[in-house]
CSV table of C-alpha atoms and ligand atoms in Angstrom, one decimal:
chain,number,residue,atom,x,y,z
A,19,MET,CA,20.5,3.4,-2.5
A,20,PHE,CA,19.7,4.1,-6.2
A,21,ASP,CA,23.0,2.5,-7.3
A,22,SER,CA,21.9,2.0,-10.9
A,23,LEU,CA,20.7,5.6,-11.3
A,24,SER,CA,23.9,6.9,-9.7
A,25,ASP,CA,26.0,4.8,-12.0
A,26,LYS,CA,24.1,5.9,-15.1
A,27,LEU,CA,24.2,9.6,-14.2
A,28,ASP,CA,27.9,9.4,-13.4
A,29,LYS,CA,28.6,7.9,-16.8
A,30,ALA,CA,26.3,10.4,-18.5
A,31,LEU,CA,27.9,13.5,-16.9
A,32,HIS,CA,31.5,12.3,-17.1
A,33,VAL,CA,31.2,11.8,-20.9
A,34,LEU,CA,31.8,15.6,-21.0
A,35,LYS,CA,35.2,15.2,-19.4
A,36,GLY,CA,36.4,12.9,-22.1
A,37,HIS,CA,36.0,15.6,-24.9
A,38,GLY,CA,38.7,18.1,-25.6
A,39,GLN,CA,36.1,20.7,-26.4
A,40,ILE,CA,32.7,20.9,-25.0
A,41,THR,CA,30.1,21.6,-27.7
A,42,GLU,CA,26.4,22.0,-27.8
A,43,VAL,CA,26.3,18.6,-29.4
A,44,ASN,CA,27.9,16.7,-26.5
A,45,VAL,CA,25.9,18.8,-23.9
A,46,ALA,CA,22.8,17.7,-25.8
A,47,GLU,CA,24.0,14.0,-25.8
A,48,THR,CA,24.7,14.2,-22.1
A,49,LEU,CA,21.3,15.5,-21.3
A,50,LYS,CA,19.8,12.8,-23.4
A,51,GLU,CA,21.7,10.2,-21.3
A,52,VAL,CA,20.6,12.0,-18.1
A,53,ARG,CA,17.0,11.8,-19.3
A,54,ARG,CA,17.3,8.1,-20.1
A,55,ALA,CA,18.9,7.4,-16.7
A,56,LEU,CA,15.9,9.1,-15.0
A,57,VAL,CA,13.3,7.2,-17.0
A,58,ASP,CA,15.1,3.9,-16.3
A,59,ALA,CA,14.9,4.8,-12.6
A,60,ASP,CA,11.1,5.0,-13.1
A,61,VAL,CA,10.8,8.7,-13.2
A,62,ASN,CA,7.8,9.7,-15.4
A,63,PHE,CA,8.9,10.6,-18.9
A,64,LYS,CA,7.4,14.1,-18.8
A,65,ILE,CA,9.1,14.9,-15.5
A,66,ALA,CA,12.4,13.6,-16.9
A,67,LYS,CA,11.9,15.7,-20.1
A,68,ASP,CA,11.0,18.9,-18.2
A,69,PHE,CA,14.0,18.3,-15.9
A,70,THR,CA,16.5,18.1,-18.8
A,71,ASN,CA,14.9,21.0,-20.5
A,72,THR,CA,15.4,23.1,-17.4
A,73,VAL,CA,19.0,22.0,-17.0
A,74,LYS,CA,19.6,22.9,-20.7
A,75,GLU,CA,18.1,26.4,-20.2
A,76,LYS,CA,20.2,26.9,-17.2
A,77,ALA,CA,23.4,25.6,-18.9
A,78,LEU,CA,22.8,28.1,-21.8
A,79,GLY,CA,22.0,30.9,-19.4
A,80,GLN,CA,25.2,30.3,-17.4
A,81,ASP,CA,27.2,30.0,-20.6
A,82,VAL,CA,28.5,26.6,-19.6
A,83,LEU,CA,30.4,26.2,-22.8
A,84,LYS,CA,32.6,29.2,-22.0
A,85,SER,CA,33.2,28.4,-18.4
A,86,LEU,CA,36.5,27.2,-17.1
A,87,LYS,CA,35.3,23.8,-16.0
A,88,PRO,CA,32.2,23.0,-18.0
A,89,SER,CA,31.7,19.5,-16.7
A,90,GLN,CA,31.8,20.6,-13.1
A,91,LEU,CA,29.4,23.4,-13.8
A,92,MET,CA,27.0,20.9,-15.5
A,93,VAL,CA,27.2,18.6,-12.6
A,94,LYS,CA,26.3,21.5,-10.3
A,95,ILE,CA,23.4,22.6,-12.4
A,96,VAL,CA,22.1,19.0,-12.5
A,97,LYS,CA,22.5,18.6,-8.7
A,98,ASP,CA,20.7,21.9,-8.0
A,99,GLU,CA,17.9,21.0,-10.3
A,100,LEU,CA,17.6,17.5,-8.7
A,101,THR,CA,17.4,19.1,-5.3
A,102,ASP,CA,14.7,21.5,-6.4
A,103,LEU,CA,12.7,18.7,-8.0
A,104,MET,CA,12.8,16.7,-4.7
A,105,GLY,CA,11.6,19.7,-2.7
A,106,GLY,CA,14.3,22.2,-2.2
A,107,ASP,CA,14.6,22.6,1.6
A,108,ALA,CA,13.8,20.0,4.2
A,109,GLU,CA,10.5,20.5,5.9
A,110,GLY,CA,9.7,19.4,9.4
A,111,ILE,CA,6.4,18.4,10.9
A,112,ASN,CA,3.9,20.7,12.6
A,113,LEU,CA,3.9,19.9,16.3
A,114,SER,CA,2.0,23.1,17.4
A,115,GLY,CA,-1.2,21.4,18.6
A,116,GLN,CA,-2.1,20.7,22.2
A,117,PRO,CA,-1.8,17.8,21.7
A,118,SER,CA,-0.4,17.7,18.1
A,119,ILE,CA,-2.4,15.2,16.1
A,120,ILE,CA,-0.6,13.3,13.3
A,121,LEU,CA,-2.8,11.2,11.0
A,122,MET,CA,-1.1,8.4,9.0
A,123,SER,CA,-2.6,7.4,5.7
A,124,GLY,CA,-1.6,5.0,2.9
A,125,LEU,CA,-2.1,1.5,1.5
A,126,GLN,CA,-1.8,-1.7,3.4
A,127,GLY,CA,1.8,-2.8,3.6
A,128,SER,CA,3.2,0.6,2.8
A,129,GLY,CA,4.8,0.7,6.3
A,130,LYS,CA,2.3,2.9,8.2
A,131,THR,CA,2.4,0.9,11.4
A,132,THR,CA,6.2,0.6,11.4
A,133,PHE,CA,6.6,4.3,10.6
A,134,SER,CA,4.1,5.3,13.3
A,135,GLY,CA,6.4,3.5,15.8
A,136,LYS,CA,9.5,5.0,14.3
A,137,LEU,CA,8.1,8.5,14.5
A,138,ALA,CA,6.9,8.0,18.1
A,139,ASN,CA,10.3,6.8,19.0
A,140,PHE,CA,12.0,9.7,17.2
A,141,LEU,CA,9.8,12.2,19.0
A,142,LYS,CA,10.1,10.5,22.4
A,143,ASN,CA,13.9,10.7,22.1
A,144,LYS,CA,13.5,14.5,21.9
A,145,LYS,CA,12.5,14.4,25.6
A,146,THR,CA,9.9,17.2,25.4
A,147,LYS,CA,7.5,15.0,23.5
A,148,LYS,CA,5.3,12.4,25.0
A,149,PRO,CA,3.6,10.5,22.2
A,150,LEU,CA,0.6,8.3,22.2
A,151,LEU,CA,0.1,5.7,19.5
A,152,VAL,CA,-3.5,5.0,18.4
A,153,ALA,CA,-4.7,1.9,16.5
A,154,CYS,CA,-7.6,2.8,14.2
A,155,ASP,CA,-7.6,-0.3,12.0
A,156,VAL,CA,-11.0,-1.8,12.8
A,157,TYR,CA,-10.7,-4.6,10.2
A,158,ARG,CA,-7.6,-6.4,11.1
A,159,PRO,CA,-7.1,-7.3,14.8
A,160,ALA,CA,-3.6,-8.3,13.9
A,161,ALA,CA,-2.8,-4.7,12.9
A,162,ILE,CA,-3.8,-3.6,16.4
A,163,ASP,CA,-1.6,-6.3,18.0
A,164,GLN,CA,1.2,-5.2,15.7
A,165,LEU,CA,1.0,-1.6,17.0
A,166,HIS,CA,1.0,-2.9,20.6
A,167,VAL,CA,4.2,-4.9,19.8
A,168,VAL,CA,5.8,-1.8,18.4
A,169,GLY,CA,4.6,0.3,21.3
A,170,ASP,CA,6.1,-2.2,23.9
A,171,GLN,CA,9.3,-2.2,22.0
A,172,ILE,CA,9.8,1.6,22.2
A,173,GLY,CA,8.1,2.1,25.5
A,174,VAL,CA,5.2,4.2,24.1
A,175,GLU,CA,1.6,3.7,25.2
A,176,VAL,CA,-0.8,2.4,22.6
A,177,TYR,CA,-4.5,3.3,22.7
A,178,SER,CA,-6.9,0.8,21.1
A,179,ASN,CA,-10.4,-0.5,21.5
A,180,LYS,CA,-11.2,-3.8,19.7
A,181,GLU,CA,-14.9,-3.6,20.6
A,182,GLU,CA,-15.4,-0.2,18.8
A,183,LYS,CA,-15.9,-0.5,15.0
A,184,ASN,CA,-16.0,3.2,14.2
A,185,PRO,CA,-12.5,4.6,13.7
A,186,VAL,CA,-13.7,8.2,14.2
A,187,LYS,CA,-14.9,7.3,17.7
A,188,ILE,CA,-11.6,5.5,18.5
A,189,ALA,CA,-9.6,8.5,17.3
A,190,GLU,CA,-11.7,11.0,19.3
A,191,ALA,CA,-11.6,8.9,22.4
A,192,ALA,CA,-7.8,8.6,22.0
A,193,ILE,CA,-7.4,12.4,21.8
A,194,ALA,CA,-9.5,12.8,24.9
A,195,HIS,CA,-7.3,10.2,26.6
A,196,ALA,CA,-4.2,12.1,25.5
A,197,LYS,CA,-5.5,15.4,26.9
A,198,ALA,CA,-6.4,13.8,30.2
A,199,ASN,CA,-3.1,12.1,30.6
A,200,GLY,CA,-0.5,14.6,29.5
A,201,PHE,CA,0.4,13.2,26.0
A,202,ASN,CA,1.4,16.1,23.7
A,203,VAL,CA,1.6,14.1,20.4
A,204,VAL,CA,-1.1,11.7,19.1
A,205,ILE,CA,-0.1,9.5,16.2
A,206,ILE,CA,-3.0,7.8,14.6
A,207,ASP,CA,-2.4,4.6,12.5
A,208,THR,CA,-5.3,3.9,10.2
A,209,ALA,CA,-6.5,1.0,8.0
A,210,GLY,CA,-5.1,0.6,4.5
A,211,ARG,CA,-6.2,-1.5,1.6
A,212,LEU,CA,-4.2,-3.3,-1.0
A,213,ALA,CA,-5.3,-0.8,-3.6
A,214,VAL,CA,-7.1,2.6,-3.6
A,215,ASP,CA,-10.8,2.0,-3.0
A,216,GLU,CA,-13.7,4.3,-2.3
A,217,GLN,CA,-14.5,2.8,1.2
A,218,MET,CA,-11.0,3.3,2.4
A,219,MET,CA,-10.9,6.9,1.1
A,220,ASN,CA,-14.3,7.7,2.7
A,221,GLU,CA,-13.1,6.3,6.0
A,222,ILE,CA,-9.8,8.2,6.1
A,223,SER,CA,-11.6,11.4,4.9
A,224,ASP,CA,-14.1,11.0,7.8
A,225,ILE,CA,-11.3,10.6,10.4
A,226,HIS,CA,-9.5,13.6,8.8
A,227,GLN,CA,-12.5,15.8,9.0
A,228,ALA,CA,-13.5,14.8,12.5
A,229,ILE,CA,-10.1,15.3,14.2
A,230,GLU,CA,-8.5,18.0,12.1
A,231,PRO,CA,-4.9,16.8,12.4
A,232,GLN,CA,-2.0,19.3,12.4
A,233,GLU,CA,-0.2,16.8,10.1
A,234,THR,CA,-1.6,14.3,7.7
A,235,LEU,CA,1.1,12.1,6.4
A,236,PHE,CA,0.9,9.8,3.4
A,237,VAL,CA,3.1,6.7,3.7
A,238,VAL,CA,4.3,5.0,0.6
A,239,ASP,CA,6.6,2.2,-0.4
A,240,ALA,CA,9.4,3.5,-2.5
A,241,MET,CA,9.7,0.1,-4.2
A,242,THR,CA,6.4,0.6,-6.0
A,243,GLY,CA,7.9,3.2,-8.4
A,244,GLN,CA,5.3,5.0,-10.6
A,245,ASP,CA,2.5,3.3,-8.7
A,246,ALA,CA,3.7,5.2,-5.6
A,247,VAL,CA,3.3,8.5,-7.4
A,248,ASN,CA,-0.2,7.5,-8.7
A,249,THR,CA,-1.3,6.4,-5.2
A,250,ALA,CA,0.0,9.7,-3.7
A,251,LYS,CA,-2.1,11.6,-6.2
A,252,ALA,CA,-5.2,9.7,-5.3
A,253,PHE,CA,-4.7,10.3,-1.6
A,254,ASN,CA,-3.8,13.9,-2.0
A,255,ASP,CA,-6.9,14.6,-4.1
A,256,ARG,CA,-9.0,13.4,-1.1
A,257,LEU,CA,-7.0,14.5,1.9
A,258,ASN,CA,-4.8,17.3,0.7
A,259,PHE,CA,-2.1,15.8,3.0
A,260,ASP,CA,0.9,17.7,4.4
A,261,GLY,CA,3.7,15.4,3.6
A,262,VAL,CA,5.0,12.1,2.3
A,263,ILE,CA,6.9,9.4,4.1
A,264,LEU,CA,8.9,7.2,1.7
A,265,THR,CA,9.6,3.8,3.1
A,266,LYS,CA,11.8,0.9,2.2
A,267,LEU,CA,14.5,3.0,0.7
A,268,ASP,CA,17.0,0.4,2.0
A,269,GLY,CA,15.7,-2.0,-0.6
A,270,ASP,CA,16.5,-2.3,-4.3
A,271,THR,CA,14.5,0.7,-5.3
A,272,ARG,CA,15.3,2.6,-8.4
A,273,GLY,CA,14.5,6.1,-7.1
A,274,GLY,CA,11.7,7.2,-9.3
A,275,ALA,CA,9.2,7.8,-6.4
A,276,ALA,CA,11.7,9.9,-4.4
A,277,ILE,CA,12.5,12.0,-7.5
A,278,SER,CA,9.0,12.6,-8.9
A,279,ILE,CA,6.5,12.6,-6.0
A,280,LYS,CA,7.0,16.2,-5.0
A,281,SER,CA,6.5,17.5,-8.5
A,282,VAL,CA,3.2,15.5,-8.9
A,283,VAL,CA,1.5,16.3,-5.6
A,284,ASN,CA,3.4,19.4,-4.7
A,285,LYS,CA,3.9,18.1,-1.1
A,286,PRO,CA,7.3,17.5,0.5
A,287,ILE,CA,8.8,14.2,1.4
A,288,LYS,CA,9.3,14.7,5.2
A,289,PHE,CA,10.9,11.4,6.3
A,290,ILE,CA,12.3,8.3,4.8
A,291,GLY,CA,12.3,4.7,6.2
A,292,THR,CA,15.5,2.8,5.7
A,293,GLY,CA,14.8,-0.5,7.4
A,294,GLU,CA,12.5,-2.5,9.6
A,295,LYS,CA,14.1,-1.4,12.9
A,296,MET,CA,12.6,1.4,15.0
A,297,GLU,CA,15.8,3.5,14.5
A,298,ALA,CA,15.7,3.2,10.7
A,299,ILE,CA,14.1,6.7,10.1
A,300,ASP,CA,15.7,9.8,8.6
A,301,VAL,CA,14.6,13.3,8.0
A,302,PHE,CA,14.5,13.8,4.2
A,303,TYR,CA,17.0,16.4,3.0
A,304,PRO,CA,16.6,16.9,-0.8
A,305,ASN,CA,20.1,18.3,-1.1
A,306,ARG,CA,21.7,15.4,0.7
A,307,MET,CA,19.7,12.9,-1.4
A,308,ALA,CA,20.8,14.7,-4.6
A,309,ASP,CA,24.4,14.4,-3.3
A,310,ARG,CA,24.0,10.7,-2.8
A,311,ILE,CA,22.4,10.2,-6.2
A,312,LEU,CA,25.1,12.1,-8.0
A,313,GLY,CA,27.9,10.6,-5.9
B,11,GDP,P1,1.2,-1.1,7.1
B,11,GDP,O1,0.3,-2.2,6.6
B,11,GDP,O2,1.1,0.1,6.2
B,11,GDP,O3,1.0,-0.7,8.5
B,11,GDP,O4,2.7,-1.6,6.9
B,11,GDP,P2,3.7,-2.3,8.0
B,11,GDP,O5,4.2,-1.2,8.9
B,11,GDP,O6,3.1,-3.5,8.6
B,11,GDP,O7,4.9,-2.7,7.1
B,11,GDP,C1,4.8,-3.7,6.1
B,11,GDP,C2,6.1,-4.5,6.0
B,11,GDP,O8,7.1,-3.6,5.5
B,11,GDP,C3,6.6,-5.0,7.3
B,11,GDP,O9,7.2,-6.3,7.1
B,11,GDP,C4,7.7,-4.0,7.8
B,11,GDP,O10,8.7,-4.6,8.6
B,11,GDP,C5,8.2,-3.6,6.4
B,11,GDP,N1,8.8,-2.2,6.4
B,11,GDP,C6,8.2,-1.1,6.8
B,11,GDP,N2,9.1,0.0,6.7
B,11,GDP,C7,10.2,-0.5,6.1
B,11,GDP,C8,11.5,0.1,5.7
B,11,GDP,O11,11.7,1.3,5.7
B,11,GDP,N3,12.4,-0.8,5.1
B,11,GDP,C9,12.1,-2.1,5.0
B,11,GDP,N4,13.1,-2.9,4.5
B,11,GDP,N5,11.0,-2.7,5.4
B,11,GDP,C10,10.0,-1.9,6.0
């Protein structure tokens, strides 16, 4: 994960160790390299610049140049800042509803259906949760079938109605079904499009308003880099969602989305997807991710 970014940051920060004396000049050079590594990883230029400026201020504030181990202190400052940029503490999902309603949003192909299954499986394994999956894509019958395949695979019931063409009605009927049958979590998978369009946004907003979910999650493919961040912004402007799910982090992704999304939409990344299998789900811990990136 993020191999190229890790290599570049490693090189940038270890330059400091090669110098007999650490000076303001080589700290500045290091930070320039750090910034370049972030931009190469598809982090927006302004975010990368703000990041290195903050690191610089902290380094000055902590008198790095006079410290016993300047390079170690610099690495620590960069790591702490990276953790902060990605969200600080891990944030769980709100499961306080009776039942708790979780609405999935995102573009087609982002991994919504797969993640809906992973989350249902993750919660089911907690024993106290009995999830119901709901298929609300009224355009693609194949999407409904796909959710049924996923549900069968993990042993979770799937609510669908291929005759009904109004997703709000399907969602409402599913919640009534959950209440009547002892399900305490309802995970609603919705229709996505290949790109942001008004009709999709209106539809997801209507569902959102009608069912008032405890959690609205935005699912995004990490491989799409800065597009992921722009799409997140478009969905957040309409839905004011609660958290981000970053999928396909097992692929050859450069890391930009993971690093910048929080600072753009001010919403935490809550889970990551690391493969196609139902078990390939992890809670997102910014500090652990920063550790991985900085090696
Ligand atoms: P949806 O259209 O948003 O519901 O997306 P899908 O759940 O159908 O996922 C689209 C494709 O991405 C499928 O082939 C999934 O198997 C794949 N996929 C989803 N999540 C991940 C992931 O975390 N890693 C990898 N490698 N593939 C994933």
